[in-house]
GROMACS .gro file of N, CA and C in nm:
model
  264
    1UNK      N    1  -0.032  -0.516  -1.263
    1UNK     CA    2  -0.087  -0.463  -1.141
    1UNK      C    3  -0.059  -0.551  -1.021
    2UNK      N    4  -0.092  -0.680  -1.034
    2UNK     CA    5  -0.070  -0.770  -0.920
    2UNK      C    6   0.079  -0.785  -0.888
    3UNK      N    7   0.162  -0.780  -0.991
    3UNK     CA    8   0.307  -0.793  -0.971
    3UNK      C    9   0.358  -0.675  -0.889
    4UNK      N   10   0.316  -0.555  -0.927
    4UNK     CA   11   0.356  -0.434  -0.853
    4UNK      C   12   0.303  -0.440  -0.710
    5UNK      N   13   0.175  -0.479  -0.695
    5UNK     CA   14   0.114  -0.488  -0.563
    5UNK      C   15   0.194  -0.583  -0.474
    6UNK      N   16   0.231  -0.698  -0.526
    6UNK     CA   17   0.309  -0.795  -0.449
    6UNK      C   18   0.447  -0.741  -0.415
    7UNK      N   19   0.508  -0.670  -0.509
    7UNK     CA   20   0.640  -0.611  -0.484
    7UNK      C   21   0.632  -0.509  -0.371
    8UNK      N   22   0.531  -0.422  -0.377
    8UNK     CA   23   0.512  -0.322  -0.272
    8UNK      C   24   0.491  -0.390  -0.137
    9UNK      N   25   0.405  -0.492  -0.134
    9UNK     CA   26   0.378  -0.563  -0.010
    9UNK      C   27   0.505  -0.624   0.048
   10UNK      N   28   0.584  -0.692  -0.035
   10UNK     CA   29   0.706  -0.757   0.014
   10UNK      C   30   0.807  -0.656   0.066
   11UNK      N   31   0.818  -0.542   0.001
   11UNK     CA   32   0.910  -0.437   0.047
   11UNK      C   33   0.864  -0.384   0.183
   12UNK      N   34   0.734  -0.355   0.195
   12UNK     CA   35   0.682  -0.306   0.322
   12UNK      C   36   0.697  -0.412   0.431
   13UNK      N   37   0.669  -0.537   0.397
   13UNK     CA   38   0.677  -0.646   0.493
   13UNK      C   39   0.821  -0.662   0.546
   14UNK      N   40   0.916  -0.646   0.456
   14UNK     CA   41   1.057  -0.664   0.493
   14UNK      C   42   1.111  -0.545   0.574
   15UNK      N   43   1.067  -0.422   0.541
   15UNK     CA   44   1.128  -0.304   0.602
   15UNK      C   45   1.048  -0.243   0.717
   16UNK      N   46   0.922  -0.278   0.728
   16UNK     CA   47   0.838  -0.219   0.833
   16UNK      C   48   0.866  -0.284   0.967
   17UNK      N   49   0.852  -0.207   1.072
   17UNK     CA   50   0.866  -0.265   1.206
   17UNK      C   51   0.734  -0.325   1.254
   18UNK      N   52   0.628  -0.306   1.175
   18UNK     CA   53   0.498  -0.365   1.206
   18UNK      C   54   0.487  -0.502   1.138
   19UNK      N   55   0.404  -0.588   1.192
   19UNK     CA   56   0.387  -0.725   1.139
   19UNK      C   57   0.276  -0.728   1.035
   20UNK      N   58   0.316  -0.734   0.907
   20UNK     CA   59   0.220  -0.739   0.798
   20UNK      C   60   0.182  -0.884   0.771
   21UNK      N   61   0.052  -0.911   0.771
   21UNK     CA   62   0.005  -1.049   0.756
   21UNK      C   63  -0.013  -1.089   0.611
   22UNK      N   64  -0.093  -1.011   0.537
   22UNK     CA   65  -0.118  -1.046   0.397
   22UNK      C   66  -0.169  -0.925   0.322
   23UNK      N   67  -0.179  -0.942   0.191
   23UNK     CA   68  -0.222  -0.835   0.102
   23UNK      C   69  -0.332  -0.889   0.012
   24UNK      N   70  -0.432  -0.804  -0.016
   24UNK     CA   71  -0.543  -0.849  -0.099
   24UNK      C   72  -0.583  -0.739  -0.197
   25UNK      N   73  -0.604  -0.777  -0.321
   25UNK     CA   74  -0.652  -0.686  -0.424
   25UNK      C   75  -0.803  -0.672  -0.410
   26UNK      N   76  -0.851  -0.549  -0.397
   26UNK     CA   77  -0.995  -0.524  -0.380
   26UNK      C   78  -1.039  -0.419  -0.481
   27UNK      N   79  -1.162  -0.375  -0.474
   27UNK     CA   80  -1.213  -0.274  -0.565
   27UNK      C   81  -1.245  -0.334  -0.701
   28UNK      N   82  -1.251  -0.248  -0.802
   28UNK     CA   83  -1.289  -0.290  -0.937
   28UNK      C   84  -1.199  -0.396  -0.997
   29UNK      N   85  -1.069  -0.384  -0.979
   29UNK     CA   86  -0.977  -0.485  -1.035
   29UNK      C   87  -0.989  -0.616  -0.959
   30UNK      N   88  -1.007  -0.609  -0.829
   30UNK     CA   89  -1.022  -0.730  -0.749
   30UNK      C   90  -1.150  -0.805  -0.784
   31UNK      N   91  -1.256  -0.730  -0.815
   31UNK     CA   92  -1.384  -0.792  -0.852
   31UNK      C   93  -1.397  -0.811  -1.002
   32UNK      N   94  -1.294  -0.764  -1.077
   32UNK     CA   95  -1.293  -0.771  -1.223
   32UNK      C   96  -1.410  -0.695  -1.285
   33UNK      N   97  -1.441  -0.575  -1.229
   33UNK     CA   98  -1.549  -0.492  -1.281
   33UNK      C   99  -1.498  -0.359  -1.336
   34UNK      N  100  -1.366  -0.339  -1.342
   34UNK     CA  101  -1.311  -0.215  -1.395
   34UNK      C  102  -1.329  -0.208  -1.546
   35UNK      N  103  -1.336  -0.085  -1.596
   35UNK     CA  104  -1.346  -0.066  -1.741
   35UNK      C  105  -1.206  -0.057  -1.801
   36UNK      N  106  -1.198  -0.078  -1.930
   36UNK     CA  107  -1.070  -0.075  -2.000
   36UNK      C  108  -1.012   0.067  -2.002
   37UNK      N  109  -1.097   0.168  -2.011
   37UNK     CA  110  -1.050   0.305  -2.026
   37UNK      C  111  -0.992   0.363  -1.898
   38UNK      N  112  -1.047   0.328  -1.784
   38UNK     CA  113  -0.998   0.384  -1.658
   38UNK      C  114  -1.004   0.278  -1.549
   39UNK      N  115  -0.888   0.252  -1.491
   39UNK     CA  116  -0.884   0.154  -1.383
   39UNK      C  117  -0.773   0.189  -1.286
   40UNK      N  118  -0.785   0.135  -1.166
   40UNK     CA  119  -0.680   0.147  -1.067
   40UNK      C  120  -0.680   0.021  -0.983
   41UNK      N  121  -0.578   0.008  -0.902
   41UNK     CA  122  -0.565  -0.108  -0.815
   41UNK      C  123  -0.582  -0.062  -0.671
   42UNK      N  124  -0.673  -0.123  -0.603
   42UNK     CA  125  -0.693  -0.096  -0.461
   42UNK      C  126  -0.644  -0.218  -0.384
   43UNK      N  127  -0.556  -0.193  -0.293
   43UNK     CA  128  -0.490  -0.302  -0.220
   43UNK      C  129  -0.512  -0.281  -0.070
   44UNK      N  130  -0.549  -0.386  -0.002
   44UNK     CA  131  -0.563  -0.382   0.144
   44UNK      C  132  -0.452  -0.467   0.203
   45UNK      N  133  -0.381  -0.410   0.297
   45UNK     CA  134  -0.275  -0.483   0.367
   45UNK      C  135  -0.322  -0.504   0.511
   46UNK      N  136  -0.324  -0.629   0.551
   46UNK     CA  137  -0.366  -0.664   0.687
   46UNK      C  138  -0.245  -0.663   0.778
   47UNK      N  139  -0.258  -0.593   0.891
   47UNK     CA  140  -0.148  -0.578   0.985
   47UNK      C  141  -0.190  -0.637   1.120
   48UNK      N  142  -0.103  -0.719   1.175
   48UNK     CA  143  -0.131  -0.781   1.305
   48UNK      C  144  -0.094  -0.686   1.419
   49UNK      N  145  -0.170  -0.693   1.525
   49UNK     CA  146  -0.139  -0.627   1.652
   49UNK      C  147  -0.121  -0.477   1.641
   50UNK      N  148  -0.216  -0.410   1.577
   50UNK     CA  149  -0.214  -0.264   1.573
   50UNK      C  150  -0.357  -0.214   1.581
   51UNK      N  151  -0.375  -0.110   1.657
   51UNK     CA  152  -0.506  -0.047   1.671
   51UNK      C  153  -0.497   0.098   1.623
   52UNK      N  154  -0.610   0.155   1.581
   52UNK     CA  155  -0.609   0.295   1.540
   52UNK      C  156  -0.562   0.383   1.656
   53UNK      N  157  -0.508   0.499   1.626
   53UNK     CA  158  -0.489   0.559   1.493
   53UNK      C  159  -0.369   0.497   1.421
   54UNK      N  160  -0.371   0.507   1.288
   54UNK     CA  161  -0.270   0.443   1.204
   54UNK      C  162  -0.165   0.540   1.151
   55UNK      N  163  -0.162   0.661   1.205
   55UNK     CA  164  -0.072   0.765   1.153
   55UNK      C  165   0.074   0.721   1.153
   56UNK      N  166   0.120   0.664   1.263
   56UNK     CA  167   0.260   0.621   1.273
   56UNK      C  168   0.293   0.514   1.169
   57UNK      N  169   0.204   0.417   1.153
   57UNK     CA  170   0.221   0.311   1.054
   57UNK      C  171   0.225   0.369   0.913
   58UNK      N  172   0.130   0.453   0.879
   58UNK     CA  173   0.122   0.509   0.744
   58UNK      C  174   0.240   0.599   0.713
   59UNK      N  175   0.285   0.676   0.812
   59UNK     CA  176   0.404   0.761   0.790
   59UNK      C  177   0.527   0.675   0.763
   60UNK      N  178   0.540   0.565   0.837
   60UNK     CA  179   0.653   0.474   0.814
   60UNK      C  180   0.647   0.417   0.672
   61UNK      N  181   0.529   0.368   0.632
   61UNK     CA  182   0.514   0.311   0.498
   61UNK      C  183   0.542   0.415   0.390
   62UNK      N  184   0.494   0.537   0.411
   62UNK     CA  185   0.517   0.646   0.315
   62UNK      C  186   0.668   0.667   0.297
   63UNK      N  187   0.741   0.672   0.406
   63UNK     CA  188   0.887   0.690   0.400
   63UNK      C  189   0.956   0.574   0.330
   64UNK      N  190   0.911   0.452   0.358
   64UNK     CA  191   0.969   0.334   0.293
   64UNK      C  192   0.945   0.340   0.142
   65UNK      N  193   0.822   0.369   0.102
   65UNK     CA  194   0.789   0.374  -0.041
   65UNK      C  195   0.866   0.485  -0.112
   66UNK      N  196   0.874   0.602  -0.050
   66UNK     CA  197   0.946   0.714  -0.112
   66UNK      C  198   1.094   0.683  -0.127
   67UNK      N  199   1.154   0.619  -0.029
   67UNK     CA  200   1.297   0.590  -0.039
   67UNK      C  201   1.326   0.476  -0.136
   68UNK      N  202   1.236   0.379  -0.145
   68UNK     CA  203   1.261   0.264  -0.232
   68UNK      C  204   1.227   0.293  -0.379
   69UNK      N  205   1.119   0.366  -0.403
   69UNK     CA  206   1.071   0.390  -0.540
   69UNK      C  207   1.092   0.535  -0.583
   70UNK      N  208   1.188   0.606  -0.525
   70UNK     CA  209   1.202   0.750  -0.537
   70UNK      C  210   1.156   0.813  -0.668
   71UNK      N  211   1.197   0.765  -0.784
   71UNK     CA  212   1.158   0.827  -0.911
   71UNK      C  213   1.038   0.760  -0.977
   72UNK      N  214   0.995   0.646  -0.927
   72UNK     CA  215   0.886   0.570  -0.990
   72UNK      C  216   0.752   0.592  -0.922
   73UNK      N  217   0.751   0.671  -0.817
   73UNK     CA  218   0.626   0.690  -0.742
   73UNK      C  219   0.590   0.838  -0.742
   74UNK      N  220   0.462   0.866  -0.762
   74UNK     CA  221   0.415   1.004  -0.758
   74UNK      C  222   0.397   1.049  -0.615
   75UNK      N  223   0.341   1.167  -0.599
   75UNK     CA  224   0.315   1.220  -0.465
   75UNK      C  225   0.223   1.125  -0.389
   76UNK      N  226   0.262   1.094  -0.268
   76UNK     CA  227   0.183   1.004  -0.184
   76UNK      C  228   0.093   1.088  -0.095
   77UNK      N  229  -0.037   1.063  -0.107
   77UNK     CA  230  -0.133   1.132  -0.022
   77UNK      C  231  -0.174   1.038   0.091
   78UNK      N  232  -0.171   1.089   0.213
   78UNK     CA  233  -0.205   1.009   0.328
   78UNK      C  234  -0.340   1.054   0.383
   79UNK      N  235  -0.430   0.959   0.402
   79UNK     CA  236  -0.556   0.986   0.468
   79UNK      C  237  -0.549   0.924   0.607
   80UNK      N  238  -0.660   0.926   0.677
   80UNK     CA  239  -0.665   0.869   0.812
   80UNK      C  240  -0.640   0.718   0.812
   81UNK      N  241  -0.677   0.650   0.701
   81UNK     CA  242  -0.668   0.505   0.696
   81UNK      C  243  -0.593   0.451   0.575
   82UNK      N  244  -0.535   0.538   0.490
   82UNK     CA  245  -0.475   0.486   0.367
   82UNK      C  246  -0.365   0.575   0.313
   83UNK      N  247  -0.291   0.516   0.218
   83UNK     CA  248  -0.197   0.590   0.134
   83UNK      C  249  -0.248   0.579  -0.009
   84UNK      N  250  -0.243   0.689  -0.081
   84UNK     CA  251  -0.286   0.691  -0.220
   84UNK      C  252  -0.173   0.746  -0.305
   85UNK      N  253  -0.139   0.674  -0.413
   85UNK     CA  254  -0.028   0.715  -0.498
   85UNK      C  255  -0.039   0.650  -0.634
   86UNK      N  256   0.039   0.701  -0.728
   86UNK     CA  257   0.049   0.644  -0.861
   86UNK      C  258   0.190   0.596  -0.884
   87UNK      N  259   0.202   0.489  -0.960
   87UNK     CA  260   0.334   0.435  -0.994
   87UNK      C  261   0.359   0.458  -1.143
   88UNK      N  262   0.487   0.471  -1.178
   88UNK     CA  263   0.522   0.476  -1.320
   88UNK      C  264   0.573   0.602  -1.370
   0.00000   0.00000   0.00000
């Protein structure tokens, strides 16, 4: 999980025109409270010098992820503040 998260962060950091500061694992896996049967990874990426709305940023990241991981990424759902997807 952390390996994939770091890979995604580095790809976005390299290809995005926005300045990505750092990435942090949060949620159940970050707090080590997830169960063995069902878990996911929640990742927060901190971006410098950007204010809401985040639509332009998220659309750019969605395009980067789709082009880089084309067959390894499921449908990406975009909300007002996040991208949600499955890998594998």
